[in-house]
Every structure is written in structure tokens, then in C-alpha cells.
GROMACS .gro file of C-alpha atoms in nm:
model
  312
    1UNK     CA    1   8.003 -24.306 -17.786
    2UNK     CA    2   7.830 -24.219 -17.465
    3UNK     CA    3   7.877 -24.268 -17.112
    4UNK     CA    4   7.536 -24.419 -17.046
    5UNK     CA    5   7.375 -24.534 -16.684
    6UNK     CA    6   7.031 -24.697 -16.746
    7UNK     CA    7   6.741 -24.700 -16.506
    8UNK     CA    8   6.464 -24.940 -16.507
    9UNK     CA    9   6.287 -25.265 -16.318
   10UNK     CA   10   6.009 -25.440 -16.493
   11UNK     CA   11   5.998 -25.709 -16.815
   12UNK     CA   12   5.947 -25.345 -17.013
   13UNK     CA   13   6.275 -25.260 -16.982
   14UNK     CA   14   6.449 -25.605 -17.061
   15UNK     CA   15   6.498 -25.505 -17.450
   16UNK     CA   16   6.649 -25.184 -17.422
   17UNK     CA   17   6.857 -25.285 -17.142
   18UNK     CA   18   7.029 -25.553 -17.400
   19UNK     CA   19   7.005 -25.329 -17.742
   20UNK     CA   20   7.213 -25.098 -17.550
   21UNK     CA   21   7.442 -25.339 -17.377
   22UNK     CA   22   7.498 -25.492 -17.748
   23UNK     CA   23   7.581 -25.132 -17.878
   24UNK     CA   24   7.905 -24.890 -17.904
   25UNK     CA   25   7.815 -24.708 -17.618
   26UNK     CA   26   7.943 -24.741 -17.282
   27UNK     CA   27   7.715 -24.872 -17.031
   28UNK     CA   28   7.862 -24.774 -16.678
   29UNK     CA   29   7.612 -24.898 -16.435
   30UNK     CA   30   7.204 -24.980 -16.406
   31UNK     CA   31   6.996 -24.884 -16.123
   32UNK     CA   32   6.705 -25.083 -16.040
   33UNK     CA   33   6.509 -25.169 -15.711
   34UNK     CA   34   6.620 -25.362 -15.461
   35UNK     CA   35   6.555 -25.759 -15.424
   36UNK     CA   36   6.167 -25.758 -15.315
   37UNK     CA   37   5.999 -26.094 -15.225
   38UNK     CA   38   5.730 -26.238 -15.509
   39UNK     CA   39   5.532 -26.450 -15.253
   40UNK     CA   40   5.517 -26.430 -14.847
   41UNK     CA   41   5.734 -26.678 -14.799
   42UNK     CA   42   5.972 -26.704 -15.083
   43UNK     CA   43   6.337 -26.526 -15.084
   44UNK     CA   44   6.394 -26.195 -15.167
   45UNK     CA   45   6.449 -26.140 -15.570
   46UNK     CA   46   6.614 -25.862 -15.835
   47UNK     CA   47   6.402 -25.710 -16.012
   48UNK     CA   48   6.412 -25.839 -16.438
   49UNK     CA   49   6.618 -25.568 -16.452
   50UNK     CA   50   6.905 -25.625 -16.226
   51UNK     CA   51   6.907 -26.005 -16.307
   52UNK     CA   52   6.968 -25.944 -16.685
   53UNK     CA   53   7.263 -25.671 -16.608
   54UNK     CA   54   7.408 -25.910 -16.353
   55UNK     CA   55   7.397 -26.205 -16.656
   56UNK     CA   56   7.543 -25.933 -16.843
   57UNK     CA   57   7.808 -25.858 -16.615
   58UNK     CA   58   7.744 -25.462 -16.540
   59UNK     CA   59   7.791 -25.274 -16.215
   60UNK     CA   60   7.406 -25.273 -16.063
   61UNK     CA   61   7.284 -25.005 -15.827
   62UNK     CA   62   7.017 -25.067 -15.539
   63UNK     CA   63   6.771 -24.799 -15.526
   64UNK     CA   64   6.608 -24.747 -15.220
   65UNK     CA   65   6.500 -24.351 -15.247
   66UNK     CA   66   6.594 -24.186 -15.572
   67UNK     CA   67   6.672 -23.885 -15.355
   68UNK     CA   68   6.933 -24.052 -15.132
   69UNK     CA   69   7.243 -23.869 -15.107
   70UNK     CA   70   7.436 -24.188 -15.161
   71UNK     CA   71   7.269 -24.289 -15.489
   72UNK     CA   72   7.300 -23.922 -15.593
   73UNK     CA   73   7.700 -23.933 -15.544
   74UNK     CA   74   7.718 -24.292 -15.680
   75UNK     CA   75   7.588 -24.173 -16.001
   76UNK     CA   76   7.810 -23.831 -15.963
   77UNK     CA   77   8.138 -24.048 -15.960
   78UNK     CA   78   8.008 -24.250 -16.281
   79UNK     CA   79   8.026 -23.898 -16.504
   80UNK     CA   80   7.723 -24.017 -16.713
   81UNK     CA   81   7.690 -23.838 -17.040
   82UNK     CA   82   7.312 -23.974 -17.059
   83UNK     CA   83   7.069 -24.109 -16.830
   84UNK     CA   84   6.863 -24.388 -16.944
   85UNK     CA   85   6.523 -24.499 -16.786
   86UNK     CA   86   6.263 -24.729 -16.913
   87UNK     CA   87   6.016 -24.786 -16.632
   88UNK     CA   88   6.145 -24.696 -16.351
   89UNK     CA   89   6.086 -24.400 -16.106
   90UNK     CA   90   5.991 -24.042 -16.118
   91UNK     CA   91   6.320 -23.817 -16.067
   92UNK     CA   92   6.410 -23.591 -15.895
   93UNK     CA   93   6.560 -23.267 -16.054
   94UNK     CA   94   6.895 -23.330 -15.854
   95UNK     CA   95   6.947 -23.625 -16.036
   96UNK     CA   96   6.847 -23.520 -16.375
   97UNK     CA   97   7.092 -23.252 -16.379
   98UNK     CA   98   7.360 -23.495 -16.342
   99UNK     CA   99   7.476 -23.615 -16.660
  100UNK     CA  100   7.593 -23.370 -16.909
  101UNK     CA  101   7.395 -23.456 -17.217
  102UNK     CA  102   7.042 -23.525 -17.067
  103UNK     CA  103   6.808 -23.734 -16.973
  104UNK     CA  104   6.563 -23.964 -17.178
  105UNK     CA  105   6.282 -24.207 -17.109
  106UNK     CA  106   6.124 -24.475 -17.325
  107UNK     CA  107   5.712 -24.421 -17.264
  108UNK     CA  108   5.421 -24.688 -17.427
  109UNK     CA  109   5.213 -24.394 -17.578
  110UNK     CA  110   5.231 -24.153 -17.864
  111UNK     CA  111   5.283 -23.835 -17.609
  112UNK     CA  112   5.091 -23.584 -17.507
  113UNK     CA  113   4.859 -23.868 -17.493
  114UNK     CA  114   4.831 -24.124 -17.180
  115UNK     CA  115   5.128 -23.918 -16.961
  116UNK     CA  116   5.140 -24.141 -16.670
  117UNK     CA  117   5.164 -24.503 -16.526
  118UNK     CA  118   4.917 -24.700 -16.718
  119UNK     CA  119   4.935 -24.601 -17.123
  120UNK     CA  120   4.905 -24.907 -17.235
  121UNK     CA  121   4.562 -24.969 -17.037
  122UNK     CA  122   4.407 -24.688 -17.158
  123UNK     CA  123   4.448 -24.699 -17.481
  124UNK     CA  124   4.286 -25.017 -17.475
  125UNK     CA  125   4.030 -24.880 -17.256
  126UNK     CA  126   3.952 -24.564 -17.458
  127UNK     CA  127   3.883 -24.797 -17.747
  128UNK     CA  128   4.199 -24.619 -17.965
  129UNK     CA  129   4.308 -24.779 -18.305
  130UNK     CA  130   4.671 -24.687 -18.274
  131UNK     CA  131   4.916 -24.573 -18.021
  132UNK     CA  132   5.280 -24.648 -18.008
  133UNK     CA  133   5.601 -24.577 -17.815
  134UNK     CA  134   5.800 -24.202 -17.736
  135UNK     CA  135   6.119 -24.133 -17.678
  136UNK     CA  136   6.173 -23.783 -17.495
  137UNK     CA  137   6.406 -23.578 -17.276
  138UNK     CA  138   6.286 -23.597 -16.897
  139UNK     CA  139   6.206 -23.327 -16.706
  140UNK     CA  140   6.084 -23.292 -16.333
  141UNK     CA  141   5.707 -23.325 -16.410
  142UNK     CA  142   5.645 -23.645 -16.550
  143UNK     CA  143   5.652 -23.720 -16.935
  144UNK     CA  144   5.653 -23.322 -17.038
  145UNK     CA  145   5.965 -23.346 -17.203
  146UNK     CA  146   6.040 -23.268 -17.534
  147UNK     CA  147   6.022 -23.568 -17.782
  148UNK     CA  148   6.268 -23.674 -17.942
  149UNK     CA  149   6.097 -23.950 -18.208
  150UNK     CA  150   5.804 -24.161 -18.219
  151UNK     CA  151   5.701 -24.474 -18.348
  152UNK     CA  152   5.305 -24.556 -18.387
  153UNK     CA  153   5.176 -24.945 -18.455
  154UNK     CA  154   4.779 -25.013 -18.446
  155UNK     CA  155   4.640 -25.200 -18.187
  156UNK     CA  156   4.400 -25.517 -18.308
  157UNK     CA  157   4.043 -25.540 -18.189
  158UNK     CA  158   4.107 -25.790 -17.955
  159UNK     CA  159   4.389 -25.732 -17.863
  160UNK     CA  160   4.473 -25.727 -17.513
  161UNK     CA  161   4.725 -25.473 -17.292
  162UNK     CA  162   4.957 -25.857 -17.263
  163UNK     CA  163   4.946 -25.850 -17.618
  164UNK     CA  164   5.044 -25.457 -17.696
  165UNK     CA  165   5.281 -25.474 -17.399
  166UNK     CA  166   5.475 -25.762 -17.561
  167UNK     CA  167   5.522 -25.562 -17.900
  168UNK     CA  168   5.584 -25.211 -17.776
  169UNK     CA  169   5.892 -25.312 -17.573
  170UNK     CA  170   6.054 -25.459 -17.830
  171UNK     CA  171   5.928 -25.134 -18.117
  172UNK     CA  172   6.044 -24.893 -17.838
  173UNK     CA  173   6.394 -25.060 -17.772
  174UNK     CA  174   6.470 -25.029 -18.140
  175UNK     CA  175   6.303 -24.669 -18.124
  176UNK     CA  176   6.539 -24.594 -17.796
  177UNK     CA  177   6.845 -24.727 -17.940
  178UNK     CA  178   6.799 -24.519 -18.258
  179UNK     CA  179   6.722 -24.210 -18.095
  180UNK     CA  180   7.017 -24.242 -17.837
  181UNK     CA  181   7.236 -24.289 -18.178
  182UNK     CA  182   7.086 -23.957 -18.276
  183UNK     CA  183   7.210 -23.766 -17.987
  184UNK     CA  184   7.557 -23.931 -17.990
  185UNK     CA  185   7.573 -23.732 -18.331
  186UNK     CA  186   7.399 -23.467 -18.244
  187UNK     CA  187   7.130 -23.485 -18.489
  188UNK     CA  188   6.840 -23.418 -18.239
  189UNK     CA  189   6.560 -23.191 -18.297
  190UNK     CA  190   6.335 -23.250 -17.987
  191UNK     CA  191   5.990 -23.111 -18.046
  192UNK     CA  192   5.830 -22.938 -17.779
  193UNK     CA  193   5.469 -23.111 -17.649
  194UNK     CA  194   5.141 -22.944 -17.675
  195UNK     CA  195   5.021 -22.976 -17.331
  196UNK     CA  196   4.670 -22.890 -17.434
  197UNK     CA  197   4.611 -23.257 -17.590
  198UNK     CA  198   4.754 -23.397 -17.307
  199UNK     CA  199   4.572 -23.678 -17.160
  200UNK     CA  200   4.576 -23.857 -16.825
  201UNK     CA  201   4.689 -24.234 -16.756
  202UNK     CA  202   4.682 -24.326 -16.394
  203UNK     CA  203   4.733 -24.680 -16.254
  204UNK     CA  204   4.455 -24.898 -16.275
  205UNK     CA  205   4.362 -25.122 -15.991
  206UNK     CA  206   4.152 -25.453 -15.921
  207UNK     CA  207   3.841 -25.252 -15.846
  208UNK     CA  208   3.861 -25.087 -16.152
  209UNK     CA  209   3.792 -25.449 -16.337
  210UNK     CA  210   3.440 -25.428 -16.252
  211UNK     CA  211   3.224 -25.528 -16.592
  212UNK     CA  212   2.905 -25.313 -16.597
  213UNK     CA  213   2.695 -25.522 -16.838
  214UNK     CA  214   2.466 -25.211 -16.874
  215UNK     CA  215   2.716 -25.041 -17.132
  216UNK     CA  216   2.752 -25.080 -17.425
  217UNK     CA  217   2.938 -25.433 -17.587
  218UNK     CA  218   3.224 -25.222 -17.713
  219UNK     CA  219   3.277 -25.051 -17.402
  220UNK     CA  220   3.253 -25.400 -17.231
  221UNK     CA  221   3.499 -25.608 -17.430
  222UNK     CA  222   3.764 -25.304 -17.405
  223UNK     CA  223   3.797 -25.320 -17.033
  224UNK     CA  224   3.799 -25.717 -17.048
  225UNK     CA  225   4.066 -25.659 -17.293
  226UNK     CA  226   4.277 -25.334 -17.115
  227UNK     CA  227   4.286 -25.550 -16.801
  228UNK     CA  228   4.446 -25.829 -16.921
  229UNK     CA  229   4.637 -25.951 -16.786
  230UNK     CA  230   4.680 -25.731 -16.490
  231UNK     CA  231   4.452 -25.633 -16.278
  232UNK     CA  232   4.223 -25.810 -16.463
  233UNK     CA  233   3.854 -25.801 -16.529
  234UNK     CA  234   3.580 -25.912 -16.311
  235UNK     CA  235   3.218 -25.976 -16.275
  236UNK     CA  236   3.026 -26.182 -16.030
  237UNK     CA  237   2.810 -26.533 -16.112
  238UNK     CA  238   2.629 -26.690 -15.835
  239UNK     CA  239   2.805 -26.471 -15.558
  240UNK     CA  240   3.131 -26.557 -15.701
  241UNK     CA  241   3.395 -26.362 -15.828
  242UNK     CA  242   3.465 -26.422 -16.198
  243UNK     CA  243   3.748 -26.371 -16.374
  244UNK     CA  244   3.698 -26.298 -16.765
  245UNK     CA  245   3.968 -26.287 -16.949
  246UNK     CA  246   3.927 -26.247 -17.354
  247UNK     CA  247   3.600 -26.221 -17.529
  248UNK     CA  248   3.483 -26.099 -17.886
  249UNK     CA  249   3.208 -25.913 -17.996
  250UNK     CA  250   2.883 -26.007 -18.170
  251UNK     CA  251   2.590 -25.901 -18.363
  252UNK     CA  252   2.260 -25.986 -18.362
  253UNK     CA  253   2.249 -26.151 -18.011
  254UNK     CA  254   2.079 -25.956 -17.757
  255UNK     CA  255   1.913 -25.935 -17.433
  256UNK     CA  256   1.912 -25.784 -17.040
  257UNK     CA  257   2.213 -25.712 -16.924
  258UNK     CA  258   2.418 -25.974 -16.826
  259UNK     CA  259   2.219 -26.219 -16.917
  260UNK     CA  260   2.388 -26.521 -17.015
  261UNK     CA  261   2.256 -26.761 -17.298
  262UNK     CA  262   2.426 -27.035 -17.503
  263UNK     CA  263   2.391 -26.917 -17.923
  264UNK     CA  264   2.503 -27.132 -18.209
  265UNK     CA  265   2.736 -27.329 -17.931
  266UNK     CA  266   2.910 -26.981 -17.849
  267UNK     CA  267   2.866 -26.861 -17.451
  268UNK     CA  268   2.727 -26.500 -17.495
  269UNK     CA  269   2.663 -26.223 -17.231
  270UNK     CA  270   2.397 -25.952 -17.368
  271UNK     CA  271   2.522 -25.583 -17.305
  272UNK     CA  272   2.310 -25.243 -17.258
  273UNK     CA  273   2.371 -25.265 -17.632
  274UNK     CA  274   2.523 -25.519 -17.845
  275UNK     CA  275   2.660 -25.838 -17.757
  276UNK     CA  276   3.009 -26.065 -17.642
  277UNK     CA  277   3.092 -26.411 -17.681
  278UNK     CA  278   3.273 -26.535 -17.355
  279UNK     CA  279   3.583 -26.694 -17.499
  280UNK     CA  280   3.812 -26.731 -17.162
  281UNK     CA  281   3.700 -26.745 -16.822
  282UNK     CA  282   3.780 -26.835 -16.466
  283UNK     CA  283   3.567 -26.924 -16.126
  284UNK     CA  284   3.760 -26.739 -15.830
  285UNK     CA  285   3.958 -27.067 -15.686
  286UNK     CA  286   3.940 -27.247 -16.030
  287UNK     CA  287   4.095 -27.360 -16.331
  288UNK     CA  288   4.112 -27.102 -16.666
  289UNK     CA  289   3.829 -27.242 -16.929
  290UNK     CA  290   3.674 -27.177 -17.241
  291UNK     CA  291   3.337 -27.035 -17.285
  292UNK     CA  292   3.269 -27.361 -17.418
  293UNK     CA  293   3.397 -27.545 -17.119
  294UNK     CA  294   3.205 -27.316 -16.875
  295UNK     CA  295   2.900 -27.303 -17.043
  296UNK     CA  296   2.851 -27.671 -16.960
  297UNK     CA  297   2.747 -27.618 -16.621
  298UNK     CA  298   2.639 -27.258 -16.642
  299UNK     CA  299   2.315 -27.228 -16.465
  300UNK     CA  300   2.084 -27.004 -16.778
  301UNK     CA  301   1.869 -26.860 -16.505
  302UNK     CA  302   2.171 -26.658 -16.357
  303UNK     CA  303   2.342 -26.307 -16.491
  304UNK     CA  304   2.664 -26.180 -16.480
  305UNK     CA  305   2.700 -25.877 -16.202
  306UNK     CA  306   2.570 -25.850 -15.815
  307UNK     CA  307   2.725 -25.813 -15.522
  308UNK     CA  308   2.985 -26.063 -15.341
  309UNK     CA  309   2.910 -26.340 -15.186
  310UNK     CA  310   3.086 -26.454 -14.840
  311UNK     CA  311   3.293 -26.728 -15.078
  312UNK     CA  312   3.426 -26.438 -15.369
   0.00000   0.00000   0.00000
């Protein structure tokens, strides 16, 4: 058994915060950020994180600054054998060399590959046919550490980063839970990464939703799909921002860029190669439809892509 303080915020970590509260280890405390308002005028809320260990009835640390002095000598007095984080912050060495066994971190890609905040977007982005979730021992530069175990799961063509993000926290809260089990009895071989097949994954932003209908269909219908649901992905119809949300690609259909055409009752958008069917869609200010739906009043005369109007 293992003196255990876990670290996280988001939906992510939900999961593996209650595997491990369910299991035979001891779960001192969880850190998490402090209540944060959702909307401008709403109340300040906890994170997902601190509501489920408050449900749960565990000790909950605010963390302001990770190198505070007081959250440092908060998690001193706790004696943690392991530190636990599952999307939280980066660390500071100060505080990883606080508990005597280690600590790990629960990432959303099969490391080297996608180190950073966005893995799951850029998997989906890069097009990749599998990825999965690693468990590995933290050290001060973000996701180096050794790995502990992996577990890989293929992604579906249309599948979206909602989609993935919904299966990988529940795969890596089994994986976590498994490989925590492993250190208790000391049955870890952590493998070292190769830092030469690294690969970057930085956080993605709204700007970086732009569709550019001059690429290719496959390249197209992965960003619609990687930036879904957050930040989501974009194009502009009739100086209008337009949200797209899923699509599907085609053969056979083709045409300028952008161009937008109605074909066998299916909204399509031609690509600088290949096609998509529009599937879901929404007018900046409006209501979520169907390429059906929004091909009833589409005006066949006007592409996809342009420049802002005064109203987008």
C-alpha cells in the first residue's frame, strides 16, 4: 500500500481519481486549482477534480503556484510515498523530490510521441491510425520520463479528439491503476525514452481551426475532426463565421476549392483534392444542423473560406 497524493483538474482526470480512491492504497490528499468562474457572471467553481474528491470525502489542496512554499510544506507534512498527476501542471523539481518512491503521470499518447499539451489533437491532426495512453516517472522537463507501461487503441476515421478523449481516460485509468500496483510490488522496469522520435504537441487555439479548402480532403476532414470539440473548426460562408463540426470523406465528387454543391442529397465541399460531405454544421449565432438541414438555404453560388465579415 502506498501513501499516494494525486494531482489533477480537468474531466481527464475524473477516472483515475476514483480507480484509485476505490483501491488499497492510501489516498492522503488531491491538489487541484482553485474555484475559477465558468461564465462572467456566474460564482466561482472547483475544478472536476476537486468536486469529485470533495463527494469522495478527501482532504483537497488549492493550488495557486506549484512553487509556493506553503503548498511545498503541505505536501512535506503528508509523507507521500507517490505523487500522482493526471492533467495538471508542470512541476517543479522541489516538489518532485518530495515523495520517496517517485513521481508518475498519466499522458494521452504512446511517448516519445506528442510530449506536450495537446496529444490527443495531433494525433488526429497528423492523420495517425493508433495512439494510446503512457504511464511514466516525471521528471523536470516535461514527459521525458522513463515509461513505465503503455497501452495503444486505434483511432476510427472519423473519429473526433471528443470521441478519443472519452476512451483514453477511462484505458489510461485502468493503465494507471495497474502500473501504480506494479510499483507497490516493486515489479517496475521503466524503459528509458528515445528522445530522437520525440515529437511536439503544443496547445492548439481557435485560429488554428481555420479550414484551407485548398488541401487535400484528408488533410481537411482531420482538422474538422482534431478540433472537435475544442477549439473547434472554422471556415467562413457569406462573411460569416462557420462552425463545422463532423464531416466524412468522399470519392468521386470534385471541384474548386470550397465550392459547395448538393450530390445525391449529401452537402459536399470540393477540396484541392478529393472531396467531404458536410454532416454537422453551425452559423456563428445559430443553432447546430445537419448538412441536410443547412443545405436548404445554402446559397450554390457561394464557397467556403474568405475573410470576416463585420457580423463573424
Amino acid at each position: 500500500m502506498l501513501r499516494i497524493v494525486f494531482m489533477g483538474s480537468p474531466e481527464f482526470a475524473l477516472p483515475s481519481l476514483k480507480l484509485l480512491a476505490a483501491s488499497s492504497n492510501e489516498l492522503v490528499a488531491v491538489a487541484s486549482n482553485p474555484d475559477r468562474r465558468r461564465g462572467r457572471r456566474g460564482k466561482p467553481e472547483p475544478t472536476p477534480v476537486k468536486a469529485c474528491a470533495l463527494e469522495l470525502g478527501l482532504p483537497v489542496l488549492d493550488v495557486e503556484s506549484v512553487s509556493d512554499e506553503g503548498f511545498k510544506n503541505s505536501l512535506k507534512e503528508l509523507k507521500p510515498d507517490l505523487l500522482v498527476i493526471v492533467a495538471f501542471r508542470i512541476l517543479p523539481a522541489s516538489i518532485l523530490e518530495i515523495p520517496s518512491v517517485g513521481s508518475v503521470n498519466l499522458h494521452a499518447s504512446l511517448l516519445p510521441k506528442y510530449r506536450g499539451a495537446a496529444p490527443i489533437h495531433h494525433a488526429i491532426l497528423n492523420g495517425e491510425a493508433e495512439t494510446g495512453c503512457s504511464i511514466f516517472f516525471l521528471e523536470e522537463s516535461v514527459d521525458t520520463g522513463s515509461v513505465i507501461s503503455r497501452s495503444k487503441t486505434a483511432i476510427g476515421p472519423n473519429e473526433t479528439t471528443g470521441d478519443l478523449y472519452n476512451r483514453l481516460k477511462e484505458a489510461g485509468a485502468k493503465l494507471l491503476l495497474h502500473s501504480i500496483d506494479s510499483i507497490d510490488r516493486g515489479e517496475v522496469n521503466a524503459v528509458p525514452q528515445d528522445h530522437a522520435l520525440a515529437t511536439p504537441a503544443p496547445k492548439v487555439y481557435k485560429k488554428d481551426g481555420e479550414l484551407d479548402f485548398s488541401r487535400s480532403a484528408e488533410e481537411v476532414h482531420n482538422r474538422i475532426r482534431a478540433f472537435n470539440p475544442v477549439p473547434g473548426a472554422w471556415s467562413v460562408y457569406d462573411g460569416k463565421r462557420l462552425n463545422i463540426y463532423r464531416s466524412h470523406r468522399l470519392d468521386g465528387v470534385a471541384g474548386e476549392p470550397g465550392q459547395l454543391s448538393i450530390s445525391n442529397g449529401r452537402l459536399v465541399v470540393s477540396c484541392g483534392s478529393g472531396s467531404l460531405e458536410m454532416i454537422e454544421l453551425q452559423m456563428a449565432g445559430g443553432k447546430r444542423l445537419s448538412g441536410v438541414e443547412f443545405s436548404n438555404g445554402f446559397d450554390s453560388n457561394r464557397k467556403l473560406g474568405g475573410p470576416l465579415g463585420n457580423s463573424g
